[in-house]
């Protein structure tokens, strides 16, 4: 851990909040992508089975 | 081969499937190396102390918040002029990514500004136009969600994107237009006197490359999702007619 001195709180909170926001964005994008792909596949399979 | 072939959804899906893992992987590596280098391997600034390390997040996020909107502007113009659906969907896909970048830039800027300026926020031209850009992102996303007809939504959001571009450009150049406010000039410059010192410059470049590639990867992935969703809606609409 580098010596951050009196600004440790500011630096660590900036990194924590930013990386958390990026992680949420990636997680939400992946979850929505998987959900839509599964729905489309299920619909196409149902259509193919008819 | 014409550039417009990529506007074909099927072709776009093929190419993006091949490119996406490389862009995401390379972006992740660049960002990880850049942030670790910047956080652990660079010294304190003689004036700003350790807060200079916030630059590795703040500068790339602000850069992408502005350029993300300009990418949406280009895609919106392609939609308005040539009516390529993929471009409208790419603009829609980019908006939440751009909004996240704007929030990161605003939050890290406030955290950085408090110890350096003595205040979290000031109604400085650059900060104010940046905040308005963030509100335009919110309005853009809300407008897409509010309109059922996809083509009408694409038309209206494209017009909104044109209007919002004023603030995207202002937030970049406000420092030059108005010689006032607390925010400093650009951290990166071709002028060696103005540019940040080399010890900060190279990890910053890596972080910027990482953010740009992750932005691209997210936009590609989310555009693929929008194309699938559009196909699902089209199939369901066709079945309702039969």
GROMACS .gro file of C-alpha atoms in nm:
model
  292
    1UNK     CA    1   0.000   0.000   0.000
    2UNK     CA    2   0.149   0.337  -0.095
    3UNK     CA    3   0.178   0.615   0.161
    4UNK     CA    4  -0.122   0.840   0.090
    5UNK     CA    5  -0.076   1.068   0.390
    6UNK     CA    6  -0.363   1.295   0.493
    7UNK     CA    7  -0.543   1.237   0.161
    8UNK     CA    8  -0.587   0.859   0.205
    9UNK     CA    9  -0.963   0.895   0.258
   10UNK     CA   10  -1.013   1.100  -0.059
   11UNK     CA   11  -0.798   0.877  -0.282
   12UNK     CA   12  -0.939   0.547  -0.154
   13UNK     CA   13  -1.299   0.665  -0.175
   14UNK     CA   14  -1.246   0.793  -0.531
   15UNK     CA   15  -1.106   0.454  -0.636
   16UNK     CA   16  -1.370   0.258  -0.444
   17UNK     CA   17  -1.668   0.451  -0.584
   18UNK     CA   18  -1.536   0.453  -0.943
   19UNK     CA   19  -1.451   0.084  -0.955
   20UNK     CA   20  -1.785  -0.003  -0.791
   21UNK     CA   21  -1.974   0.203  -1.052
   22UNK     CA   22  -1.781   0.034  -1.335
   23UNK     CA   23  -1.848  -0.310  -1.184
   24UNK     CA   24  -2.222  -0.237  -1.153
   25UNK     CA   25  -2.235  -0.115  -1.515
   26UNK     CA   26  -2.060  -0.431  -1.641
   27UNK     CA   27  -2.277  -0.660  -1.424
   28UNK     CA   28  -2.604  -0.493  -1.531
   29UNK     CA   29  -2.501  -0.501  -1.900
   30UNK     CA   30  -2.406  -0.870  -1.883
   31UNK     CA   31  -2.721  -0.968  -1.693
   32UNK     CA   32  -2.949  -0.785  -1.937
   33UNK     CA   33  -2.760  -0.928  -2.236
   34UNK     CA   34  -2.796  -1.284  -2.105
   35UNK     CA   35  -3.164  -1.236  -2.024
   36UNK     CA   36  -3.247  -1.101  -2.371
   37UNK     CA   37  -3.042  -1.372  -2.546
   38UNK     CA   38  -3.217  -1.645  -2.348
   39UNK     CA   39  -3.561  -1.497  -2.425
   40UNK     CA   40  -3.484  -1.473  -2.798
   41UNK     CA   41  -3.345  -1.827  -2.808
   42UNK     CA   42  -3.649  -1.966  -2.625
   43UNK     CA   43  -3.886  -1.782  -2.860
   44UNK     CA   44  -3.702  -1.901  -3.171
   45UNK     CA   45  -3.692  -2.259  -3.037
   46UNK     CA   46  -4.065  -2.247  -2.969
   47UNK     CA   47  -4.126  -2.117  -3.320
   48UNK     CA   48  -3.898  -2.385  -3.467
   49UNK     CA   49  -4.082  -2.659  -3.278
   50UNK     CA   50  -4.420  -2.550  -3.419
   51UNK     CA   51  -1.647  -0.350  -4.944
   52UNK     CA   52  -1.851  -0.052  -4.831
   53UNK     CA   53  -1.844   0.080  -4.475
   54UNK     CA   54  -2.224   0.067  -4.475
   55UNK     CA   55  -2.216  -0.314  -4.486
   56UNK     CA   56  -2.147  -0.300  -4.111
   57UNK     CA   57  -2.486  -0.137  -4.070
   58UNK     CA   58  -2.642  -0.470  -4.162
   59UNK     CA   59  -2.742  -0.623  -3.824
   60UNK     CA   60  -2.634  -0.975  -3.924
   61UNK     CA   61  -2.293  -0.854  -4.039
   62UNK     CA   62  -2.257  -0.639  -3.728
   63UNK     CA   63  -2.332  -0.939  -3.505
   64UNK     CA   64  -2.071  -1.152  -3.684
   65UNK     CA   65  -1.795  -0.892  -3.667
   66UNK     CA   66  -1.870  -0.776  -3.313
   67UNK     CA   67  -1.870  -1.138  -3.188
   68UNK     CA   68  -1.517  -1.182  -3.324
   69UNK     CA   69  -1.384  -0.846  -3.203
   70UNK     CA   70  -1.552  -0.816  -2.862
   71UNK     CA   71  -1.339  -1.061  -2.656
   72UNK     CA   72  -1.018  -0.895  -2.779
   73UNK     CA   73  -1.137  -0.542  -2.710
   74UNK     CA   74  -1.269  -0.634  -2.365
   75UNK     CA   75  -0.961  -0.839  -2.273
   76UNK     CA   76  -0.710  -0.581  -2.392
   77UNK     CA   77  -0.911  -0.303  -2.225
   78UNK     CA   78  -0.917  -0.490  -1.894
   79UNK     CA   79  -0.542  -0.549  -1.904
   80UNK     CA   80  -0.464  -0.185  -1.996
   81UNK     CA   81  -0.691  -0.053  -1.720
   82UNK     CA   82  -0.557  -0.292  -1.455
   83UNK     CA   83  -0.192  -0.221  -1.541
   84UNK     CA   84  -0.253   0.155  -1.570
   85UNK     CA   85  -0.437   0.181  -1.238
   86UNK     CA   86  -0.189  -0.040  -1.050
   87UNK     CA   87   0.103   0.155  -1.199
   88UNK     CA   88  -0.063   0.487  -1.122
   89UNK     CA   89  -0.172   0.394  -0.770
   90UNK     CA   90   0.137   0.207  -0.650
   91UNK     CA   91   0.416   0.320  -0.879
   92UNK     CA   92   0.390   0.698  -0.905
   93UNK     CA   93   0.504   0.959  -0.650
   94UNK     CA   94   0.297   1.229  -0.483
   95UNK     CA   95   0.267   1.561  -0.662
   96UNK     CA   96   0.458   1.841  -0.489
   97UNK     CA   97   0.144   2.058  -0.468
   98UNK     CA   98  -0.148   1.814  -0.474
   99UNK     CA   99   0.005   1.535  -0.266
  100UNK     CA  100  -0.148   1.188  -0.309
  101UNK     CA  101  -0.470   1.331  -0.456
  102UNK     CA  102  -0.293   1.336  -0.793
  103UNK     CA  103  -0.368   0.962  -0.809
  104UNK     CA  104  -0.737   1.048  -0.860
  105UNK     CA  105  -0.632   1.177  -1.204
  106UNK     CA  106  -0.607   0.817  -1.337
  107UNK     CA  107  -0.983   0.780  -1.296
  108UNK     CA  108  -1.106   1.137  -1.334
  109UNK     CA  109  -0.936   1.229  -1.663
  110UNK     CA  110  -1.027   0.913  -1.864
  111UNK     CA  111  -1.384   0.915  -1.730
  112UNK     CA  112  -1.434   1.283  -1.821
  113UNK     CA  113  -1.278   1.227  -2.164
  114UNK     CA  114  -1.519   0.940  -2.233
  115UNK     CA  115  -1.822   1.122  -2.095
  116UNK     CA  116  -1.765   1.392  -2.358
  117UNK     CA  117  -1.649   1.170  -2.645
  118UNK     CA  118  -1.918   0.912  -2.568
  119UNK     CA  119  -2.176   1.182  -2.639
  120UNK     CA  120  -1.994   1.275  -2.960
  121UNK     CA  121  -2.001   0.908  -3.064
  122UNK     CA  122  -2.377   0.910  -2.997
  123UNK     CA  123  -2.401   1.227  -3.206
  124UNK     CA  124  -2.228   1.057  -3.502
  125UNK     CA  125  -2.454   0.752  -3.468
  126UNK     CA  126  -2.763   0.974  -3.439
  127UNK     CA  127  -2.668   1.167  -3.754
  128UNK     CA  128  -2.624   0.838  -3.942
  129UNK     CA  129  -2.971   0.735  -3.825
  130UNK     CA  130  -3.128   1.068  -3.924
  131UNK     CA  131  -2.959   1.077  -4.266
  132UNK     CA  132  -2.934   0.711  -4.372
  133UNK     CA  133  -3.188   0.537  -4.143
  134UNK     CA  134  -2.954   0.256  -4.038
  135UNK     CA  135  -3.111   0.089  -3.735
  136UNK     CA  136  -2.782  -0.038  -3.594
  137UNK     CA  137  -2.655   0.318  -3.557
  138UNK     CA  138  -2.965   0.424  -3.361
  139UNK     CA  139  -2.928   0.118  -3.138
  140UNK     CA  140  -2.556   0.185  -3.088
  141UNK     CA  141  -2.638   0.539  -2.971
  142UNK     CA  142  -2.897   0.399  -2.730
  143UNK     CA  143  -2.650   0.138  -2.606
  144UNK     CA  144  -2.381   0.399  -2.542
  145UNK     CA  145  -2.595   0.630  -2.327
  146UNK     CA  146  -2.582   0.438  -1.993
  147UNK     CA  147  -2.208   0.387  -2.039
  148UNK     CA  148  -2.159   0.760  -2.102
  149UNK     CA  149  -2.378   0.844  -1.803
  150UNK     CA  150  -2.166   0.620  -1.578
  151UNK     CA  151  -1.850   0.793  -1.704
  152UNK     CA  152  -2.010   1.131  -1.632
  153UNK     CA  153  -2.100   1.027  -1.277
  154UNK     CA  154  -1.748   0.891  -1.217
  155UNK     CA  155  -1.597   1.217  -1.345
  156UNK     CA  156  -1.831   1.431  -1.131
  157UNK     CA  157  -1.780   1.225  -0.813
  158UNK     CA  158  -1.402   1.195  -0.845
  159UNK     CA  159  -1.386   1.565  -0.937
  160UNK     CA  160  -1.578   1.660  -0.623
  161UNK     CA  161  -1.361   1.434  -0.405
  162UNK     CA  162  -1.047   1.581  -0.564
  163UNK     CA  163  -1.177   1.939  -0.552
  164UNK     CA  164  -1.262   1.940  -0.181
  165UNK     CA  165  -0.901   1.928  -0.050
  166UNK     CA  166  -0.754   2.127  -0.343
  167UNK     CA  167  -1.012   2.404  -0.385
  168UNK     CA  168  -1.171   2.389  -0.041
  169UNK     CA  169  -1.512   2.302  -0.188
  170UNK     CA  170  -1.687   1.998  -0.334
  171UNK     CA  171  -1.857   2.198  -0.605
  172UNK     CA  172  -1.845   2.539  -0.767
  173UNK     CA  173  -2.061   2.681  -1.049
  174UNK     CA  174  -1.759   2.708  -1.275
  175UNK     CA  175  -1.831   2.705  -1.655
  176UNK     CA  176  -1.669   2.368  -1.711
  177UNK     CA  177  -1.827   2.195  -1.412
  178UNK     CA  178  -2.169   2.343  -1.485
  179UNK     CA  179  -2.169   2.242  -1.853
  180UNK     CA  180  -2.050   1.896  -1.747
  181UNK     CA  181  -2.338   1.862  -1.501
  182UNK     CA  182  -2.582   1.968  -1.774
  183UNK     CA  183  -2.426   1.703  -2.003
  184UNK     CA  184  -2.503   1.446  -1.730
  185UNK     CA  185  -2.865   1.566  -1.719
  186UNK     CA  186  -2.882   1.533  -2.099
  187UNK     CA  187  -2.766   1.172  -2.065
  188UNK     CA  188  -3.049   1.110  -1.817
  189UNK     CA  189  -3.302   1.282  -2.045
  190UNK     CA  190  -3.180   1.084  -2.346
  191UNK     CA  191  -3.221   0.750  -2.164
  192UNK     CA  192  -3.562   0.852  -2.028
  193UNK     CA  193  -3.683   0.958  -2.375
  194UNK     CA  194  -3.589   0.620  -2.526
  195UNK     CA  195  -3.781   0.444  -2.247
  196UNK     CA  196  -4.083   0.674  -2.274
  197UNK     CA  197  -4.170   0.616  -2.642
  198UNK     CA  198  -4.310   0.284  -2.761
  199UNK     CA  199  -4.250   0.325  -3.133
  200UNK     CA  200  -3.880   0.252  -3.188
  201UNK     CA  201  -3.835   0.469  -3.498
  202UNK     CA  202  -4.005   0.770  -3.338
  203UNK     CA  203  -3.791   0.722  -3.027
  204UNK     CA  204  -3.478   0.708  -3.242
  205UNK     CA  205  -3.581   1.029  -3.425
  206UNK     CA  206  -3.654   1.227  -3.109
  207UNK     CA  207  -3.351   1.106  -2.916
  208UNK     CA  208  -3.132   1.192  -3.216
  209UNK     CA  209  -3.260   1.549  -3.208
  210UNK     CA  210  -3.199   1.562  -2.832
  211UNK     CA  211  -2.847   1.433  -2.895
  212UNK     CA  212  -2.784   1.717  -3.143
  213UNK     CA  213  -2.892   1.975  -2.885
  214UNK     CA  214  -2.689   1.815  -2.605
  215UNK     CA  215  -2.376   1.824  -2.817
  216UNK     CA  216  -2.348   2.194  -2.739
  217UNK     CA  217  -2.284   2.103  -2.375
  218UNK     CA  218  -2.048   1.817  -2.464
  219UNK     CA  219  -1.835   2.066  -2.658
  220UNK     CA  220  -1.876   2.338  -2.394
  221UNK     CA  221  -1.761   2.109  -2.115
  222UNK     CA  222  -1.443   2.042  -2.313
  223UNK     CA  223  -1.368   2.399  -2.421
  224UNK     CA  224  -1.536   2.609  -2.150
  225UNK     CA  225  -1.193   2.673  -1.995
  226UNK     CA  226  -1.088   2.844  -2.318
  227UNK     CA  227  -1.415   3.033  -2.380
  228UNK     CA  228  -1.437   3.183  -2.031
  229UNK     CA  229  -1.119   3.275  -1.855
  230UNK     CA  230  -1.270   3.210  -1.514
  231UNK     CA  231  -1.348   2.925  -1.281
  232UNK     CA  232  -1.142   2.694  -1.066
  233UNK     CA  233  -1.098   2.405  -1.305
  234UNK     CA  234  -0.752   2.383  -1.458
  235UNK     CA  235  -0.681   2.341  -1.830
  236UNK     CA  236  -0.630   2.006  -2.002
  237UNK     CA  237  -0.397   1.757  -1.826
  238UNK     CA  238  -0.276   1.628  -2.162
  239UNK     CA  239  -0.126   1.869  -2.412
  240UNK     CA  240   0.110   1.865  -2.706
  241UNK     CA  241   0.282   2.158  -2.534
  242UNK     CA  242   0.544   1.997  -2.308
  243UNK     CA  243   0.519   2.284  -2.060
  244UNK     CA  244   0.146   2.226  -2.008
  245UNK     CA  245   0.148   1.848  -2.023
  246UNK     CA  246   0.167   1.646  -1.699
  247UNK     CA  247   0.515   1.519  -1.604
  248UNK     CA  248   0.629   1.195  -1.771
  249UNK     CA  249   0.611   1.002  -1.445
  250UNK     CA  250   0.233   1.059  -1.442
  251UNK     CA  251   0.187   1.071  -1.819
  252UNK     CA  252   0.253   0.706  -1.916
  253UNK     CA  253   0.027   0.539  -1.658
  254UNK     CA  254  -0.238   0.799  -1.745
  255UNK     CA  255  -0.213   0.705  -2.113
  256UNK     CA  256  -0.259   0.337  -2.022
  257UNK     CA  257  -0.565   0.420  -1.809
  258UNK     CA  258  -0.712   0.623  -2.095
  259UNK     CA  259  -0.652   0.333  -2.337
  260UNK     CA  260  -0.816   0.096  -2.086
  261UNK     CA  261  -1.121   0.319  -2.038
  262UNK     CA  262  -1.160   0.370  -2.416
  263UNK     CA  263  -1.142  -0.004  -2.488
  264UNK     CA  264  -1.381  -0.093  -2.205
  265UNK     CA  265  -1.619   0.176  -2.328
  266UNK     CA  266  -1.602   0.025  -2.679
  267UNK     CA  267  -1.650  -0.329  -2.547
  268UNK     CA  268  -1.953  -0.226  -2.342
  269UNK     CA  269  -2.107  -0.036  -2.633
  270UNK     CA  270  -2.053  -0.334  -2.867
  271UNK     CA  271  -2.199  -0.577  -2.614
  272UNK     CA  272  -2.497  -0.357  -2.534
  273UNK     CA  273  -2.562  -0.290  -2.906
  274UNK     CA  274  -2.571  -0.667  -2.962
  275UNK     CA  275  -2.829  -0.690  -2.681
  276UNK     CA  276  -3.038  -0.411  -2.838
  277UNK     CA  277  -3.028  -0.588  -3.178
  278UNK     CA  278  -3.146  -0.915  -3.020
  279UNK     CA  279  -3.421  -0.733  -2.833
  280UNK     CA  280  -3.533  -0.562  -3.153
  281UNK     CA  281  -3.543  -0.899  -3.332
  282UNK     CA  282  -3.748  -1.052  -3.049
  283UNK     CA  283  -3.994  -0.761  -3.061
  284UNK     CA  284  -4.021  -0.790  -3.440
  285UNK     CA  285  -4.088  -1.166  -3.422
  286UNK     CA  286  -4.354  -1.117  -3.155
  287UNK     CA  287  -4.519  -0.836  -3.351
  288UNK     CA  288  -4.525  -1.051  -3.666
  289UNK     CA  289  -4.683  -1.340  -3.477
  290UNK     CA  290  -4.952  -1.114  -3.336
  291UNK     CA  291  -5.046  -1.013  -3.693
  292UNK     CA  292  -5.069  -1.372  -3.817
   0.00000   0.00000   0.00000
